[in-house]
mmCIF file with all atom_site columns, C-alpha atoms in Angstrom:
data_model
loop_
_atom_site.group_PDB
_atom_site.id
_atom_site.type_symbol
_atom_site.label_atom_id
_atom_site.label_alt_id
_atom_site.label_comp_id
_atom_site.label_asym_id
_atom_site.label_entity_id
_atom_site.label_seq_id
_atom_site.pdbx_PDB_ins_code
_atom_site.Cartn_x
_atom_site.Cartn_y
_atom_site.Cartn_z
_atom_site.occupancy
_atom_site.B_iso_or_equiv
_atom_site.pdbx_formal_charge
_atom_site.auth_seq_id
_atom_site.auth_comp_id
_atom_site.auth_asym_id
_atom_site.auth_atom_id
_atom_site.pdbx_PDB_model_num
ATOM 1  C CA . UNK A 1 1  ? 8.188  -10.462 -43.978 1.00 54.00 ? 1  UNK A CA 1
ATOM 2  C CA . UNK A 1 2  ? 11.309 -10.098 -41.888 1.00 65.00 ? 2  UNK A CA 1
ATOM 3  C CA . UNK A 1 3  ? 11.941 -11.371 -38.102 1.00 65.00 ? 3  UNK A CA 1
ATOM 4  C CA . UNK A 1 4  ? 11.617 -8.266  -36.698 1.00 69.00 ? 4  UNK A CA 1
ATOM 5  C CA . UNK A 1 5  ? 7.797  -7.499  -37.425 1.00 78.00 ? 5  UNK A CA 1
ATOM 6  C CA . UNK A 1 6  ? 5.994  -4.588  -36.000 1.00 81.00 ? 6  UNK A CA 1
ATOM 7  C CA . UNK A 1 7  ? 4.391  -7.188  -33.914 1.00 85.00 ? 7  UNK A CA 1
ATOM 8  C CA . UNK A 1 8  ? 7.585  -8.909  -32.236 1.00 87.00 ? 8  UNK A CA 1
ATOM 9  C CA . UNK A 1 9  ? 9.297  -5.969  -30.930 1.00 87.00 ? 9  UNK A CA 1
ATOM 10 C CA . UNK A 1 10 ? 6.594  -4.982  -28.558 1.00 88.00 ? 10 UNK A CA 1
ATOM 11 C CA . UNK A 1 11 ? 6.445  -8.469  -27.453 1.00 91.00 ? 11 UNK A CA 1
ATOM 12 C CA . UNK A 1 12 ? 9.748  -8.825  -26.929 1.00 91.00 ? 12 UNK A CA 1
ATOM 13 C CA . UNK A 1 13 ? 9.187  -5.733  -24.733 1.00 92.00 ? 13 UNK A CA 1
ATOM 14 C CA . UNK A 1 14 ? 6.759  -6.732  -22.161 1.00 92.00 ? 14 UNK A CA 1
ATOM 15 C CA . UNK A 1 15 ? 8.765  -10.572 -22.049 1.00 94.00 ? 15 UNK A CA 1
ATOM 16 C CA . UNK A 1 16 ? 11.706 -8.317  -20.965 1.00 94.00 ? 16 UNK A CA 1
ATOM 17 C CA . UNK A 1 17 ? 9.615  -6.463  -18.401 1.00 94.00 ? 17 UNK A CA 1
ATOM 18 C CA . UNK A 1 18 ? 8.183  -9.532  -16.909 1.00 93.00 ? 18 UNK A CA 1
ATOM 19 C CA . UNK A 1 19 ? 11.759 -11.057 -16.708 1.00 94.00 ? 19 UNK A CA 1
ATOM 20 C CA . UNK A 1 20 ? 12.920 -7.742  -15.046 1.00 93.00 ? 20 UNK A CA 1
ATOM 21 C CA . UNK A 1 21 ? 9.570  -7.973  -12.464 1.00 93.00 ? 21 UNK A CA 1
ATOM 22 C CA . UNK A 1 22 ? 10.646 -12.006 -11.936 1.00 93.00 ? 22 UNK A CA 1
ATOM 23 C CA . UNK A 1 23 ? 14.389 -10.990 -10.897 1.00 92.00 ? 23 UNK A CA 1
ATOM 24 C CA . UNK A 1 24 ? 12.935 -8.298  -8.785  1.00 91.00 ? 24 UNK A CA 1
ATOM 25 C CA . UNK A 1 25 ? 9.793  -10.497 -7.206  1.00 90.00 ? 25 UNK A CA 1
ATOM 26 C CA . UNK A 1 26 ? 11.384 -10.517 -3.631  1.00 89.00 ? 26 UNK A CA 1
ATOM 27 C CA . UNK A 1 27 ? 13.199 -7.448  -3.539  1.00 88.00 ? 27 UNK A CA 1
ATOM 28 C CA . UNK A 1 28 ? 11.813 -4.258  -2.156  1.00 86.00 ? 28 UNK A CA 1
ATOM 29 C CA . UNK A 1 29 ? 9.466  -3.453  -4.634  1.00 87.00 ? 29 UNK A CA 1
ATOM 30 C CA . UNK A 1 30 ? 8.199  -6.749  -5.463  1.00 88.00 ? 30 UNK A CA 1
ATOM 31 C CA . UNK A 1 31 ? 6.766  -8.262  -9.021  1.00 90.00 ? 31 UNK A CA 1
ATOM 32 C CA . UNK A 1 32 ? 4.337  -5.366  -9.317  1.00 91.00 ? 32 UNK A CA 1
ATOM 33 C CA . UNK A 1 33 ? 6.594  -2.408  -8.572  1.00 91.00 ? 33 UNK A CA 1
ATOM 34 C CA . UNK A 1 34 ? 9.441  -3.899  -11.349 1.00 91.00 ? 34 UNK A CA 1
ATOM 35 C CA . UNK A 1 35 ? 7.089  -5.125  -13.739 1.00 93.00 ? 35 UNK A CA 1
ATOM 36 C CA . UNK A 1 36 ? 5.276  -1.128  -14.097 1.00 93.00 ? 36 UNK A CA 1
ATOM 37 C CA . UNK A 1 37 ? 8.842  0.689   -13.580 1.00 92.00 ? 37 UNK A CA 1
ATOM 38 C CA . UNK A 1 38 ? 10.513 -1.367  -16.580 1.00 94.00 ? 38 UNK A CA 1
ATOM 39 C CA . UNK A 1 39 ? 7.170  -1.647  -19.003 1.00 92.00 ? 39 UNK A CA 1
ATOM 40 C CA . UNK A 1 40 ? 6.677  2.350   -18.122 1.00 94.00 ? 40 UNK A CA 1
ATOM 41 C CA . UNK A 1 41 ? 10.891 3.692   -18.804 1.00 93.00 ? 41 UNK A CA 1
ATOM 42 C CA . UNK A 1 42 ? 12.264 0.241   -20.384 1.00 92.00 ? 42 UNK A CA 1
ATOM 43 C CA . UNK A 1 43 ? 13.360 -3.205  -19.665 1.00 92.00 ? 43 UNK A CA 1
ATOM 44 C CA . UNK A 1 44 ? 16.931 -2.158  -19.775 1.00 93.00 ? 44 UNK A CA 1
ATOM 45 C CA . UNK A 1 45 ? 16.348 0.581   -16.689 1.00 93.00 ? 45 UNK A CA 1
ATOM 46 C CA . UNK A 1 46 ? 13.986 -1.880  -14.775 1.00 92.00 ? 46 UNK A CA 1
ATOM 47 C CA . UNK A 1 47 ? 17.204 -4.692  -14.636 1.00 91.00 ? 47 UNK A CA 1
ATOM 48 C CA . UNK A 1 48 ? 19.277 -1.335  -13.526 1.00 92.00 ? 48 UNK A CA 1
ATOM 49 C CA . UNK A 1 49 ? 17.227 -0.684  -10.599 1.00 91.00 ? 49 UNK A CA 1
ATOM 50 C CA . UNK A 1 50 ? 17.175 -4.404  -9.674  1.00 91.00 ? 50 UNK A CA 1
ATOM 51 C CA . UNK A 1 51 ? 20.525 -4.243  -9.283  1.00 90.00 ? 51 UNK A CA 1
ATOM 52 C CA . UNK A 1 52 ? 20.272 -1.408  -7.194  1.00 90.00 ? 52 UNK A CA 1
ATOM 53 C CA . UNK A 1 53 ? 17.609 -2.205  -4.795  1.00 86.00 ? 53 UNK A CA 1
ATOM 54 C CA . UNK A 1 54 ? 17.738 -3.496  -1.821  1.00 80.00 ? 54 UNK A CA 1
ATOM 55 C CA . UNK A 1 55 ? 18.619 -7.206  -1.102  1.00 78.00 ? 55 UNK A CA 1
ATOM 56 C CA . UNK A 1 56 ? 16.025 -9.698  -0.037  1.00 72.00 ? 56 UNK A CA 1
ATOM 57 C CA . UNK A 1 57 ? 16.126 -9.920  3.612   1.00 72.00 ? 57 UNK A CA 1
ATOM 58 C CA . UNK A 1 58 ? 17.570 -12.948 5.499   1.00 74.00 ? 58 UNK A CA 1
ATOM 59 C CA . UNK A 1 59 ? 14.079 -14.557 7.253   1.00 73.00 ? 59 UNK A CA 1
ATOM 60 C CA . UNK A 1 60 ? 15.646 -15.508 10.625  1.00 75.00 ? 60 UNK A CA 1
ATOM 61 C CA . UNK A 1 61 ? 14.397 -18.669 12.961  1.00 72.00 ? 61 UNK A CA 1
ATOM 62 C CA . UNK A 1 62 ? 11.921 -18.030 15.201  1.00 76.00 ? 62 UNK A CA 1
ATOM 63 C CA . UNK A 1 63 ? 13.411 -17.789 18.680  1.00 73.00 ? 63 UNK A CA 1
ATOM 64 C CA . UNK A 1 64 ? 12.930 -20.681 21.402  1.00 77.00 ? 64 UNK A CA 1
ATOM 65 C CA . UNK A 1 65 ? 10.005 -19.838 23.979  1.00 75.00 ? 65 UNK A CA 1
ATOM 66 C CA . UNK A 1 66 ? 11.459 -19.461 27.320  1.00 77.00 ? 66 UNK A CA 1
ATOM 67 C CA . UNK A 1 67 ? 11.303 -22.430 29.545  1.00 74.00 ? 67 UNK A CA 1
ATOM 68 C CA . UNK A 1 68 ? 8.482  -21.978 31.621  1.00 76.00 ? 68 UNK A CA 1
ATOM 69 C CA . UNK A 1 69 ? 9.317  -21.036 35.854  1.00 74.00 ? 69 UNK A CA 1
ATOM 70 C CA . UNK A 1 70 ? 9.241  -24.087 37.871  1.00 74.00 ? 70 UNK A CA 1
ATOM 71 C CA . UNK A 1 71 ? 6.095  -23.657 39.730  1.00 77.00 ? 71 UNK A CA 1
ATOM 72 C CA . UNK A 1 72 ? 6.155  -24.536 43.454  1.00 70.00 ? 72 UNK A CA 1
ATOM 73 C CA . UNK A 1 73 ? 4.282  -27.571 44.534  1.00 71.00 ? 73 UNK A CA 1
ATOM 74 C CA . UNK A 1 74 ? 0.837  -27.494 45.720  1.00 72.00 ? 74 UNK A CA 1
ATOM 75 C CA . UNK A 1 75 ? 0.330  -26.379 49.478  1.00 72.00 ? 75 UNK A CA 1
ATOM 76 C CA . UNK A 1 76 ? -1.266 -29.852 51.638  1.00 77.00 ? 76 UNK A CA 1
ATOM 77 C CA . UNK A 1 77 ? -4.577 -29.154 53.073  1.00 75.00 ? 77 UNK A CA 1
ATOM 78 C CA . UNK A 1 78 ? -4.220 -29.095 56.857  1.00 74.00 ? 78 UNK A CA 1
ATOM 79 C CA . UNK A 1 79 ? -4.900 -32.224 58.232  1.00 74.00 ? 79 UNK A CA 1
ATOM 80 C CA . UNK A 1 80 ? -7.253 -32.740 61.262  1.00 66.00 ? 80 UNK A CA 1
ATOM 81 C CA . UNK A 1 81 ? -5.691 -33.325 64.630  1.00 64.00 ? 81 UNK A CA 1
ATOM 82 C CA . UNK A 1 82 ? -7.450 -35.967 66.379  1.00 58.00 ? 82 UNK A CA 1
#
C-alpha cells in the first residue's frame, strides 16, 4: 500500500480547506465563506482569494463621553421677611 492511498488525498483536501477558512476567519468572508469557496474550486484558489480579500479592519477605541455641562446651582427658596 503506498502513502498516497485513495483515502489520504481527499483528506489532505479538506485539511487544506480548513487551513485556507482559518487564514481567512477574520477577513471579509469569514471561516464559512473560505472554508465552502476552497472545498467547492480547491484549496489552492481559496489561499488565492485570501490574499485578495479585504484586510481585517482596524477595531478603533471607543471615543471619550463628553464631559457633562456644568449645571447651574440650585435657585434658594425665598426667604420670609419678617
Amino acid at each position: 500500500m503506498s502513502a498516497l492511498s485513495p483515502h489520504v488525498l481527499p483528506i489532505l483536501y479538506v485539511l487544506g480547506s480548513l487551513l485556507v477558512a482559518v487564514l481567512g476567519r477574520h477577513r471579509k468572508w469569514g471561516f464559512w465563506g473560505y472554508f465552502w469557496a476552497s472545498l467547492l474550486m480547491s484549496p489552492v484558489l481559496g489561499a488565492l482569494f485570501v490574499l485578495a480579500g479585504d484586510p481585517p479592519q482596524r477595531r478603533r477605541a471607543p471615543a471619550p463621553a463628553p464631559a457633562p455641562a456644568p449645571s447651574a446651582p440650585p435657585a434658594k427658596p425665598p426667604s420670609a421677611a419678617s
